[in-house]
mmCIF file of C-alpha atoms in Angstrom:
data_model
loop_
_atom_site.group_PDB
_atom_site.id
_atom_site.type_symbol
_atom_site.label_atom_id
_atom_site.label_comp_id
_atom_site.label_asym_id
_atom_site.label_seq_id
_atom_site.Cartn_x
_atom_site.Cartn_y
_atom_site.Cartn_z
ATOM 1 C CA UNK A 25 -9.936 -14.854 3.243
ATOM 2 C CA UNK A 26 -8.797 -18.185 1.809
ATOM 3 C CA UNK A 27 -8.967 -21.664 2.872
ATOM 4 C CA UNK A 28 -6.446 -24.343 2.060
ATOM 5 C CA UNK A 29 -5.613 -28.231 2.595
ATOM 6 C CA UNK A 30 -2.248 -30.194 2.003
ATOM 7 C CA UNK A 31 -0.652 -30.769 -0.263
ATOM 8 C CA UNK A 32 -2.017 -27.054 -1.301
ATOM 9 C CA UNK A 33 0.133 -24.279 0.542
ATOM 10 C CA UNK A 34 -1.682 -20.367 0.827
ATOM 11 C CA UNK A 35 0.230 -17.456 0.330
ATOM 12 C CA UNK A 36 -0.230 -13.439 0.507
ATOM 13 C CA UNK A 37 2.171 -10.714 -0.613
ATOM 14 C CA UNK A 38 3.240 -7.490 0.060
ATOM 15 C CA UNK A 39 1.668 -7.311 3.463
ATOM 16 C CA UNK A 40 2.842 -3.760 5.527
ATOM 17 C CA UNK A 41 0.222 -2.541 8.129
ATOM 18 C CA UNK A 42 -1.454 -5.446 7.289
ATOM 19 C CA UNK A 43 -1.610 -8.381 9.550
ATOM 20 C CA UNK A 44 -1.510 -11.891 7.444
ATOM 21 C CA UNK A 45 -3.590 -14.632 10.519
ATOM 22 C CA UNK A 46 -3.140 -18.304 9.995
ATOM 23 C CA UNK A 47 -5.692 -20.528 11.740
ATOM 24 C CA UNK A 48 -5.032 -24.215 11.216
ATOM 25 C CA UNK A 49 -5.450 -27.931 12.448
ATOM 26 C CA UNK A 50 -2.780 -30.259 12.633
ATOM 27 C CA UNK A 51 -4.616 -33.294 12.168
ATOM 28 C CA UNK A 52 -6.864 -32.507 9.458
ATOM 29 C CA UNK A 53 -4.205 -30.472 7.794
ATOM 30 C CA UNK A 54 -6.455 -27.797 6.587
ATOM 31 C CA UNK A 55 -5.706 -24.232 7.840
ATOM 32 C CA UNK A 56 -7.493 -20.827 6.738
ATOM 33 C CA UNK A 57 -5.410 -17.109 5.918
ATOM 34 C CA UNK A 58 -7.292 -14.213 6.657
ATOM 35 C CA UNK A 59 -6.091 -10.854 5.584
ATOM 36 C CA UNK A 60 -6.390 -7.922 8.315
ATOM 37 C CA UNK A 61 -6.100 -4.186 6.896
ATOM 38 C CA UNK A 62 -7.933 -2.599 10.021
ATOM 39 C CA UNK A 63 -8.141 -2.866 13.925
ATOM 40 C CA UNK A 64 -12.027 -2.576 14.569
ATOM 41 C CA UNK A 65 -14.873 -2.626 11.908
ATOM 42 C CA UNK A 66 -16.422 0.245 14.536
ATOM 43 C CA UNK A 67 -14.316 2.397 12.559
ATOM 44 C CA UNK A 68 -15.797 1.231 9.101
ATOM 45 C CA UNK A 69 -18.325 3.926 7.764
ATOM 46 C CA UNK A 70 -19.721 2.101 4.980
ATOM 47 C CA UNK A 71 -22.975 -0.385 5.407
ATOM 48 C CA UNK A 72 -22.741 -3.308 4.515
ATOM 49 C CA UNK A 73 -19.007 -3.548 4.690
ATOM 50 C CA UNK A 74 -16.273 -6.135 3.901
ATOM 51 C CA UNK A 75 -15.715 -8.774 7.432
ATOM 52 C CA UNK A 76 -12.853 -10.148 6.200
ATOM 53 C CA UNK A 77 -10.774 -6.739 6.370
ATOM 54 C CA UNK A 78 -11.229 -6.088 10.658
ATOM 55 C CA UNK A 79 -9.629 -8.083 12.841
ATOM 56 C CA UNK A 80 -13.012 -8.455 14.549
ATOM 57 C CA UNK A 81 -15.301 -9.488 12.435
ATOM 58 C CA UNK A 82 -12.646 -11.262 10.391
ATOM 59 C CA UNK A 83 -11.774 -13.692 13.066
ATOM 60 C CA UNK A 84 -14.833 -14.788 13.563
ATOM 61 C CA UNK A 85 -15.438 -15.542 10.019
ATOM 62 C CA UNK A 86 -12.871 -17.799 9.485
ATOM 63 C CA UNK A 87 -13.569 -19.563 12.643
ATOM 64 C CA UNK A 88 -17.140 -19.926 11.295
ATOM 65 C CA UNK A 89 -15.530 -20.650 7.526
ATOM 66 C CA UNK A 90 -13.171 -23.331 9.232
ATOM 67 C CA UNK A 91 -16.189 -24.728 11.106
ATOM 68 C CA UNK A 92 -17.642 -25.668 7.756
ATOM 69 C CA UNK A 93 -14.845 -27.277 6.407
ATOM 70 C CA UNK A 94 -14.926 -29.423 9.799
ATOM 71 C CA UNK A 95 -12.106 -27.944 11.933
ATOM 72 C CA UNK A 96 -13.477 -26.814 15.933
ATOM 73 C CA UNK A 97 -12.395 -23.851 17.320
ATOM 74 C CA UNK A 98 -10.925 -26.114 19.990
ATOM 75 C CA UNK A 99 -8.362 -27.352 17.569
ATOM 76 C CA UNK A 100 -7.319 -24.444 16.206
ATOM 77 C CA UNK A 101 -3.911 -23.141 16.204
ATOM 78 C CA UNK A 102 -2.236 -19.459 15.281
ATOM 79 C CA UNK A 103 0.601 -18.003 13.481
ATOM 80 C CA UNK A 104 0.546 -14.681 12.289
ATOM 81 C CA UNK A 105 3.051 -11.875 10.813
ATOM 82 C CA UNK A 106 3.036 -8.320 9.829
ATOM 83 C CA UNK A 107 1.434 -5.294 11.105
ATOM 84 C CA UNK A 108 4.669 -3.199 10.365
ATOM 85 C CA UNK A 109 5.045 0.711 10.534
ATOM 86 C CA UNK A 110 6.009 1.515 7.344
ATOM 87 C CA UNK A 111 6.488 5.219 7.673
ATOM 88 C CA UNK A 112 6.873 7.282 10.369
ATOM 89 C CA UNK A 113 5.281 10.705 10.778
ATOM 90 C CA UNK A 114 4.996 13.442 13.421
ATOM 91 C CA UNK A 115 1.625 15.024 11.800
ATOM 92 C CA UNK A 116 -0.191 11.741 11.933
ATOM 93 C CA UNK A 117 -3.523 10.649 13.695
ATOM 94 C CA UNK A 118 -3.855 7.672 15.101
ATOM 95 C CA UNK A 119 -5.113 5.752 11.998
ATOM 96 C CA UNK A 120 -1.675 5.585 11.136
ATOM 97 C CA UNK A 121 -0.058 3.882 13.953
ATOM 98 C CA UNK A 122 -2.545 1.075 12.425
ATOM 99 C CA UNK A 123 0.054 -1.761 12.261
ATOM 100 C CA UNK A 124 0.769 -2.352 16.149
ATOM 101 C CA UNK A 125 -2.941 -1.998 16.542
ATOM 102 C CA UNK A 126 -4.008 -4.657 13.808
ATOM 103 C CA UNK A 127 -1.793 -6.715 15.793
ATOM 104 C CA UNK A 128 -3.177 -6.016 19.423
ATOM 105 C CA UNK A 129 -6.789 -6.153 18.158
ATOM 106 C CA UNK A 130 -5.833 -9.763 16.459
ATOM 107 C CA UNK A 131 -4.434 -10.614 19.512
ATOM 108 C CA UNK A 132 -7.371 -9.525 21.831
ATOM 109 C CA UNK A 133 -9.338 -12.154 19.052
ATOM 110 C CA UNK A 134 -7.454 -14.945 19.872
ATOM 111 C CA UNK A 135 -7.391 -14.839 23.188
ATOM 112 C CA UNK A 136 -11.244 -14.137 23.073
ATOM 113 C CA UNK A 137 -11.640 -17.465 21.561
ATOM 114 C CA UNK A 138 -8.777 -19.289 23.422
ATOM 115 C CA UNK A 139 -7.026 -20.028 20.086
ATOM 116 C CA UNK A 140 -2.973 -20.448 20.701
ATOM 117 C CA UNK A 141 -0.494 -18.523 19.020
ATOM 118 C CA UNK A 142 2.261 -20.701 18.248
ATOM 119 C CA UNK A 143 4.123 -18.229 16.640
ATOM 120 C CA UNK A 144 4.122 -14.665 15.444
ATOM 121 C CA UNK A 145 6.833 -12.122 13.163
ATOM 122 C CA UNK A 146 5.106 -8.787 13.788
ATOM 123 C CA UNK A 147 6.031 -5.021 13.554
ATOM 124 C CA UNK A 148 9.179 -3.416 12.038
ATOM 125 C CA UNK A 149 9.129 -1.743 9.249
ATOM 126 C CA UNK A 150 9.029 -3.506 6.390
ATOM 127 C CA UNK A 151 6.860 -5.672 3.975
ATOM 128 C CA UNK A 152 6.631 -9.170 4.307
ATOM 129 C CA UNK A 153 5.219 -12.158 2.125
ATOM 130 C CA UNK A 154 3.913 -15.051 3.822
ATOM 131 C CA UNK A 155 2.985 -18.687 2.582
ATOM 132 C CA UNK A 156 1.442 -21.288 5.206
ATOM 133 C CA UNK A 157 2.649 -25.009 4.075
ATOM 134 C CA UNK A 158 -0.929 -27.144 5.608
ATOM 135 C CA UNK A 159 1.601 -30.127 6.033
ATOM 136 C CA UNK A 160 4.010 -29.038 8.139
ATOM 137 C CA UNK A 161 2.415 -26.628 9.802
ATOM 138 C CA UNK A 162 5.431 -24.161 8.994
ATOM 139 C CA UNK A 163 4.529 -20.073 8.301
ATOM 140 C CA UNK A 164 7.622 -18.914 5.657
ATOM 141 C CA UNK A 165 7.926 -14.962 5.989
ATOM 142 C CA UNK A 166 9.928 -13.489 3.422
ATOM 143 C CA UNK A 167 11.173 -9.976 3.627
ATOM 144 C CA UNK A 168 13.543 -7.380 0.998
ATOM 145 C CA UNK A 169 16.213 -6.789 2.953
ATOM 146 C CA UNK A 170 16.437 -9.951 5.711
ATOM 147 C CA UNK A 171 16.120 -12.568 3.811
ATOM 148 C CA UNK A 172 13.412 -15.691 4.548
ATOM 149 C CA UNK A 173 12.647 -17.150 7.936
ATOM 150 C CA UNK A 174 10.452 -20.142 8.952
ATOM 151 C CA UNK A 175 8.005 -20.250 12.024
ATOM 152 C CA UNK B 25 -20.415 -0.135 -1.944
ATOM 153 C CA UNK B 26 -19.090 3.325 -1.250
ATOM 154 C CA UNK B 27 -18.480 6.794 -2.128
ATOM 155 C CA UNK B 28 -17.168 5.276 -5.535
ATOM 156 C CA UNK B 29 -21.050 4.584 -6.923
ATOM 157 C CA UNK B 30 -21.513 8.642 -6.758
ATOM 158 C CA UNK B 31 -18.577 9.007 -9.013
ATOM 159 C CA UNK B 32 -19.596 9.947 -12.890
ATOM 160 C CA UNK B 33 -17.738 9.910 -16.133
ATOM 161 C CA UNK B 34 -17.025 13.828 -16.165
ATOM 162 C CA UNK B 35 -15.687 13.189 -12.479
ATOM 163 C CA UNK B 36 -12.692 11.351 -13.942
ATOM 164 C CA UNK B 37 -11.886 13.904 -16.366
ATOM 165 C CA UNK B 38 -11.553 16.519 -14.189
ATOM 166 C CA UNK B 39 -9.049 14.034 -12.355
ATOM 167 C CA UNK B 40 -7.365 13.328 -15.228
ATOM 168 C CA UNK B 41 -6.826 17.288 -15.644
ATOM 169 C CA UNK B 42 -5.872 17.067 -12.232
ATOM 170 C CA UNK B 43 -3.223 14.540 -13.137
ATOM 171 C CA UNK B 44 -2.592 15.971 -16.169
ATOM 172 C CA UNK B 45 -1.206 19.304 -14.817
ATOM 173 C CA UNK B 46 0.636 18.175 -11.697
ATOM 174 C CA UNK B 47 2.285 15.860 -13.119
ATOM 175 C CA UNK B 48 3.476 17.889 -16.237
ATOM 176 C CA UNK B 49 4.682 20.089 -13.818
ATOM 177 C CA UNK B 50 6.544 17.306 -11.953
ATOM 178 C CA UNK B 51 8.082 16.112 -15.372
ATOM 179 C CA UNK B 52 9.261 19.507 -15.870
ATOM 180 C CA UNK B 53 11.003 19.242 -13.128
ATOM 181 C CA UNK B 54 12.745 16.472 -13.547
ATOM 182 C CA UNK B 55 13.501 17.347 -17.115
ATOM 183 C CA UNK B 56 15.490 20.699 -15.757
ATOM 184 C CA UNK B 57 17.323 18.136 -12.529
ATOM 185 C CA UNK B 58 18.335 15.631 -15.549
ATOM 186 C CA UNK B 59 19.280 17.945 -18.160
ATOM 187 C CA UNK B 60 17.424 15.630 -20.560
ATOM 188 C CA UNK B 61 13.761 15.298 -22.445
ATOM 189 C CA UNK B 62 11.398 13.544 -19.945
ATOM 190 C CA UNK B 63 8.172 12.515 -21.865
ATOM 191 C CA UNK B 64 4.683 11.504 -20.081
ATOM 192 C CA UNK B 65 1.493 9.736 -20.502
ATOM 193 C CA UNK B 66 -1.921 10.434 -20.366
ATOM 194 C CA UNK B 67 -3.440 10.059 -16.703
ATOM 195 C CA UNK B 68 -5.136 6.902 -16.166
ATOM 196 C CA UNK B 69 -8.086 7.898 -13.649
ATOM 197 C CA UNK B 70 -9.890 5.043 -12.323
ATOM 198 C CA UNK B 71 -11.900 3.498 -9.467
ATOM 199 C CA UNK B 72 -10.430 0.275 -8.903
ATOM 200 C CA UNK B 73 -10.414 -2.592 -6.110
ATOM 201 C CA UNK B 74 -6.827 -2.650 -3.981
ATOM 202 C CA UNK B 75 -5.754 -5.399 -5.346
ATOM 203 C CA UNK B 76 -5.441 -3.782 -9.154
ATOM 204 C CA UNK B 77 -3.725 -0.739 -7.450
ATOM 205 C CA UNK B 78 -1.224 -2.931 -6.645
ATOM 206 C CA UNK B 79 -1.124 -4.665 -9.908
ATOM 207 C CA UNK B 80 -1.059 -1.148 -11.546
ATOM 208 C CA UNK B 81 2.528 -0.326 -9.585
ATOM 209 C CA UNK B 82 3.775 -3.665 -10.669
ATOM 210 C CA UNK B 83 2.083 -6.337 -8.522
ATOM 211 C CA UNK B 84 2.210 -6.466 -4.675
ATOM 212 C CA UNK B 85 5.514 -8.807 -4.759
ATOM 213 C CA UNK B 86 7.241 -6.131 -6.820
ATOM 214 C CA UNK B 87 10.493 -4.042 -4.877
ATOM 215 C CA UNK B 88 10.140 -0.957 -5.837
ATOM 216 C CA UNK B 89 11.974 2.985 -5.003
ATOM 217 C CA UNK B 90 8.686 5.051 -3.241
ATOM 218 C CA UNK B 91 8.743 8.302 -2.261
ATOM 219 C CA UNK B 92 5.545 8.870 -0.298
ATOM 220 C CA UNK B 93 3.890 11.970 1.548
ATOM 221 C CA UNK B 94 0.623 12.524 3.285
ATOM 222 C CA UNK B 95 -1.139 15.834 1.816
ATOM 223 C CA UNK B 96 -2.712 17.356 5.319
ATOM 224 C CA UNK B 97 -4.755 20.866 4.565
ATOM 225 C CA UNK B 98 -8.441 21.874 2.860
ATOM 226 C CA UNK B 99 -8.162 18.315 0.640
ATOM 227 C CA UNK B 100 -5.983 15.481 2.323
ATOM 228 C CA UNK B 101 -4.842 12.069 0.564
ATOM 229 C CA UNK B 102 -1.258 10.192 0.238
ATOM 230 C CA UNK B 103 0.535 10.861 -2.998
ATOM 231 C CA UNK B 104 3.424 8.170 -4.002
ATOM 232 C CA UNK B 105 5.939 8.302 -6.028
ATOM 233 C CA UNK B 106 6.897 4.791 -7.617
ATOM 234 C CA UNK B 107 10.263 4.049 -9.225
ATOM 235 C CA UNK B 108 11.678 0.383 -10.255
ATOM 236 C CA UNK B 109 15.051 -0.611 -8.859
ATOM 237 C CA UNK B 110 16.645 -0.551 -12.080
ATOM 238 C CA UNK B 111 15.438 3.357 -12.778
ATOM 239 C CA UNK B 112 15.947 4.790 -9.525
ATOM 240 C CA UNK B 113 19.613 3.396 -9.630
ATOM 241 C CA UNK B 114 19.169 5.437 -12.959
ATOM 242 C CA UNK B 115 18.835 8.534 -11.694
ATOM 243 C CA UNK B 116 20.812 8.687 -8.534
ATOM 244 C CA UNK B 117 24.188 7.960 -10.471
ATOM 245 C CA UNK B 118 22.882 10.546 -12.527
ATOM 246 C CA UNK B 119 22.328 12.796 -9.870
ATOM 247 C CA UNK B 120 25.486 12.047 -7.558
ATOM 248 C CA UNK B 121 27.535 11.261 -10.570
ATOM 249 C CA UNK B 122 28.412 7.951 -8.705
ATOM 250 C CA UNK B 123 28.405 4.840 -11.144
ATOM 251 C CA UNK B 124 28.652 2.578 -8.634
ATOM 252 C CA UNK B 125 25.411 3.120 -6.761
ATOM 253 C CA UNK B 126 23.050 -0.091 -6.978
ATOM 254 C CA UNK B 127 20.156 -1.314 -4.926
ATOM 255 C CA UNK B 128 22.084 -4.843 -5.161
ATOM 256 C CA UNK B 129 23.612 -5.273 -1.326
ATOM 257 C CA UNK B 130 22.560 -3.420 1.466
ATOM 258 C CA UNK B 131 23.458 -1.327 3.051
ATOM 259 C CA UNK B 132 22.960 1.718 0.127
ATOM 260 C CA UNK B 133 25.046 4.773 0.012
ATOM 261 C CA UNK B 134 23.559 7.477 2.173
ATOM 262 C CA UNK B 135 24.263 10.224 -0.397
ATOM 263 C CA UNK B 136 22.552 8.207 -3.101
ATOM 264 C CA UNK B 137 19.441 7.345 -1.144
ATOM 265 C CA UNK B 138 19.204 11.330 0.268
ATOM 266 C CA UNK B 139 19.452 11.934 -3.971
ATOM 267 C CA UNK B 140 16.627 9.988 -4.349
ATOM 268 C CA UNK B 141 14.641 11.159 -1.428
ATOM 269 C CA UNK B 142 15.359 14.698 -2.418
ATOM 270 C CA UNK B 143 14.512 14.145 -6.011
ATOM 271 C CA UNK B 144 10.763 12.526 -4.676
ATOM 272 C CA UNK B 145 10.633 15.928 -2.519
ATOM 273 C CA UNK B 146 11.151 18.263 -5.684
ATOM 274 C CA UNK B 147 8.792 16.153 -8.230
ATOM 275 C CA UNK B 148 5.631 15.452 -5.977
ATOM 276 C CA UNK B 149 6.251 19.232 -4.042
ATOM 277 C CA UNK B 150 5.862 20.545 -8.105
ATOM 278 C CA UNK B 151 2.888 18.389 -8.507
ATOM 279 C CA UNK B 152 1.351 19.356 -5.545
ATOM 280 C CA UNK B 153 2.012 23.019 -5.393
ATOM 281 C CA UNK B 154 0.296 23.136 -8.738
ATOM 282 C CA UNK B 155 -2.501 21.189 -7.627
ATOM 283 C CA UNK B 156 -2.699 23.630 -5.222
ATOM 284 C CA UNK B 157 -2.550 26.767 -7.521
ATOM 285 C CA UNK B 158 -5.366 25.151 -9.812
ATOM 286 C CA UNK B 159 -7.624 24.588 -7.131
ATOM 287 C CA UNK B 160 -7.105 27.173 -4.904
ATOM 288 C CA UNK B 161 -6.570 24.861 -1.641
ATOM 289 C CA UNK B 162 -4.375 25.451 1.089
ATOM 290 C CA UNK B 163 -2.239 21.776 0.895
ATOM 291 C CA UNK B 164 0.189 20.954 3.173
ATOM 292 C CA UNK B 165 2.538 18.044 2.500
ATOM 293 C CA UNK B 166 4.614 16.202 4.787
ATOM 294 C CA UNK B 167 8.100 15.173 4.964
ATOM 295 C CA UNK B 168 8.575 12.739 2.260
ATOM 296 C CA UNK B 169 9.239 9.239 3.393
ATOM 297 C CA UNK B 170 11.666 7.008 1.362
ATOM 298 C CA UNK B 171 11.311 3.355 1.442
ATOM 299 C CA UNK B 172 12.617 0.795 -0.891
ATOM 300 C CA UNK B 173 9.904 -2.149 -0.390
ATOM 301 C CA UNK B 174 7.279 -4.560 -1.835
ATOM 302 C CA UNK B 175 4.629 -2.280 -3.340
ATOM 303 C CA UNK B 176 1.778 -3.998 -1.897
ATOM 304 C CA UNK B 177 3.312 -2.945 1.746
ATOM 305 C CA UNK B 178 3.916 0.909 0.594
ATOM 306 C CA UNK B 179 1.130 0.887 -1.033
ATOM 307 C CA UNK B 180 -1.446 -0.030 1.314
ATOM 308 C CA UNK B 181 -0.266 2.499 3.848
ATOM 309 C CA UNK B 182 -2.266 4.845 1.320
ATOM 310 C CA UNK B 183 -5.379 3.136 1.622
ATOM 311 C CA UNK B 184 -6.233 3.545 5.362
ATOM 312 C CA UNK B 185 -8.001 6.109 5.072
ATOM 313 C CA UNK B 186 -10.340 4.544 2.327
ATOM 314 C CA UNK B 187 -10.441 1.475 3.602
ATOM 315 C CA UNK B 188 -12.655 2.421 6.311
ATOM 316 C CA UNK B 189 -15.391 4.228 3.687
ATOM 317 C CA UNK B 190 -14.845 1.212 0.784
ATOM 318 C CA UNK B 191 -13.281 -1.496 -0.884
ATOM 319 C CA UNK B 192 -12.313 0.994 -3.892
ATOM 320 C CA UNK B 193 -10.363 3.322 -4.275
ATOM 321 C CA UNK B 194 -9.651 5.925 -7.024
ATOM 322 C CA UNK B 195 -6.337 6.797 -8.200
ATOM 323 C CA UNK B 196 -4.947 9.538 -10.672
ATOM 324 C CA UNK B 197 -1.850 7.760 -12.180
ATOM 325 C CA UNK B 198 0.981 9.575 -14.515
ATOM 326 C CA UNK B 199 3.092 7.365 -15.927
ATOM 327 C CA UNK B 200 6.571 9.184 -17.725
ATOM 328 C CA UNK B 201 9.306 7.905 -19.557
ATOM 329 C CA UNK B 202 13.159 8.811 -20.439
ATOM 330 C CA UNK B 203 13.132 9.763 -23.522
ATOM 331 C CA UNK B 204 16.829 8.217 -23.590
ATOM 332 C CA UNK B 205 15.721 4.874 -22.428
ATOM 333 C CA UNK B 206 15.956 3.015 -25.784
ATOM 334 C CA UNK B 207 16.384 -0.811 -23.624
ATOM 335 C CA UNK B 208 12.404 -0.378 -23.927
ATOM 336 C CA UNK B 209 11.062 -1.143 -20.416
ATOM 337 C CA UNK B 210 8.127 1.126 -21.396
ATOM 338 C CA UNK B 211 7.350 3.261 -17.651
ATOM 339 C CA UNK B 212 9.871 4.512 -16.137
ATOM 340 C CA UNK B 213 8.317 6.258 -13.224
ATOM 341 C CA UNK B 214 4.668 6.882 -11.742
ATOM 342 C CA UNK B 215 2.829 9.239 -9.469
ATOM 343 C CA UNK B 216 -0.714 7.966 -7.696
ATOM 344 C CA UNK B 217 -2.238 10.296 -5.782
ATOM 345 C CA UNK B 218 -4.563 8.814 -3.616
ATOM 346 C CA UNK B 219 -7.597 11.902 -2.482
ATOM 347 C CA UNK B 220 -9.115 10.911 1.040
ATOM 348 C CA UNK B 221 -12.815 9.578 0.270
ATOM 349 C CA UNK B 222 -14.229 12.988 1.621
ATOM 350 C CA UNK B 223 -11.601 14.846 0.350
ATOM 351 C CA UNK B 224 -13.334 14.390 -3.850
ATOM 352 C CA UNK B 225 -16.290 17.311 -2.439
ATOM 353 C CA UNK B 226 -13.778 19.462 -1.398
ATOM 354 C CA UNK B 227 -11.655 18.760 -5.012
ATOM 355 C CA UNK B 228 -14.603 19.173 -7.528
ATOM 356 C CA UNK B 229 -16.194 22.082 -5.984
ATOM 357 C CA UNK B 230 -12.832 23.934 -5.687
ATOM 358 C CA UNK B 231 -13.424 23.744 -9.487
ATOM 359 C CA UNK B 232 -17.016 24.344 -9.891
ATOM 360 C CA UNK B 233 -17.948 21.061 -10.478
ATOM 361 C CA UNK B 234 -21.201 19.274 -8.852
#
């Protein structure tokens, strides 16, 4: 979980299953990346464990992290990409179907908090690297084989 | 913190055996597919954070060749097998005896990529079935999966299972080289296997080992 202000831009790399969330303001220019690896931290059996790595309790931190810098929830605006299926397999549980659902269970956290998602490049199957520009408000997802796109 | 903290010196060097004799068998095998010397390292065992798993593959940015299987039976975990670009062309014109093969422009010659995929079967099915003759488990591997990605997306798919337990993970790595590379890139190739948290029990008493 990072936080960032223009002219700064905030990057992560190699993101599969993962789900890379982008909450930002417009007018303040400061935006926050959080890092999802898992749906639901019900599933974590460690105590304490890591917030930033669900998509619920991950959320909320950043929203609470944003707060501190001085953004409301109320301004807050989404972009998001990943959450790819990497490899399919007939043996697997459901654990490994884990991309779609890091992106439903980001999605159910969103709408929870009424936070718009402007934009989203989600599932597939490959890896993508993302870097948020605070200025323009633009999400660059770069991928091997498909080249770059901008949302 | 996590199952990691229980973890003691003479635990890694029975993983280091581990990786010590699957992948010698492994290199064996490629040795006899090659027709050449194929030289190895010793394992590196070590508990580390995911981000210096990724870093030990070549960074998270990194393209790389992977072979990877899920190990489903008495111990489970997600073995990889990680090849740069540049190597895996390497081997597939070696193996097809096509020089024109290259990971350049998609899309990639079928037969090459089936070569590879075939090759990833036949190394980490010699690691594992040796794995499984030293420890006396009933493994069963899947269907190898190739994908030609950033590691830090292949890799991650391994750490599902221990991301739920921890924020560590511990991962036997082989590293071998050609023996005929003299262009000095150093590793050539790598195998992680990645044990399911509960699965390390299961692994050290199969051995004897508390």
């Amino acid at each position: 979980m990072n936080m960032v202000k223009a002219p700064e831009s905030i990057r992560t790399s190699g993101l599969g299953s993962c789900v890379g969330l982008v909450l930002y303001d417009q007018e303040t220019k400061k935006a926050g990346l959080l890092h999802v690896m898992l749906p639901d931290s019900g599933i974590s059996k460690s105590e304490p464990f890591n917030h930033a790595k669900f998509a619920d309790t991950g959320v909320d931190e950043l929203i609470k992290k944003l707060a501190q810098e001085g953004v409301s929830v109320r301004r807050l605006k989404a972009k998001m990409a990943g959450g790819a299926q990497m490899f399919q397999f007939n043996m697997m549980r459901d654990t490994m179907r884990i991309g779609p659902r890091n992106v439903e269970a980001v999605k159910f956290q969103l709408n929870q908090f009424k936070i718009p998602l402007i934009a989203e490049d989600v599932g597939g199957n490959s890896g993508r690297t993302i870097e948020f520009d605070p200025e323009t408000s633009k999400l660059h997802v770069r991928t091997v084989n498909q080249g770059e796109k901008v949302i | 913190m996590g199952f990691e903290t229980n973890i003691k010196p003479y635990h890694l060097d029975v993983l280091k055996e581990i990786g010590n004799i699957g992948a010698g068998h492994a290199a064996t095998a490629l040795s006899t597919l090659l027709g050449k010397a194929v030289d190895m390292q010793v394992p590196n065992v070590k508990v580390v954070s995911f981000n210096d798993i990724m870093d030990m593959a070549g960074g998270s940015d990194e393209v790389v060749v992977s072979v990877f299987l899920r190990i489903e039976g008495e111990m489970t975990g997600s073995m990889f097998f990680i090849l740069s670009l540049r190597q895996a062309e390497r081997f597939i014109r070696s193996l097809t005896k096509d020089e024109d093969f290259s990971f350049k422009c998609p899309p990639f010659s079928e037969v090459g990529l089936s070569a590879m995929q075939e090759m990833g079967n036949i190394l980490s099915g010699s690691y594992l079935s040796s794995l499984s003759d030293f420890t006396n488990l009933n493994l069963y591997p899947s269907v190898p999966a190739l994908s030609i990605d950033m590691v830090g997306a292949i890799i991650s798919y391994g750490l599902i299972e221990v991301s739920q337990v921890s924020d560590y993970a511990i991962v036997i790595d082989t590293a071998f080289i050609d023996s005929e590379d003299f262009d000095g890139e150093g590793i050539n190739g790598q195998f992680f296997l990645l044990p399911d948290p509960e699965s390390f029990i299961v692994l050290f008493k199969s051995l004897g080992v508390e």
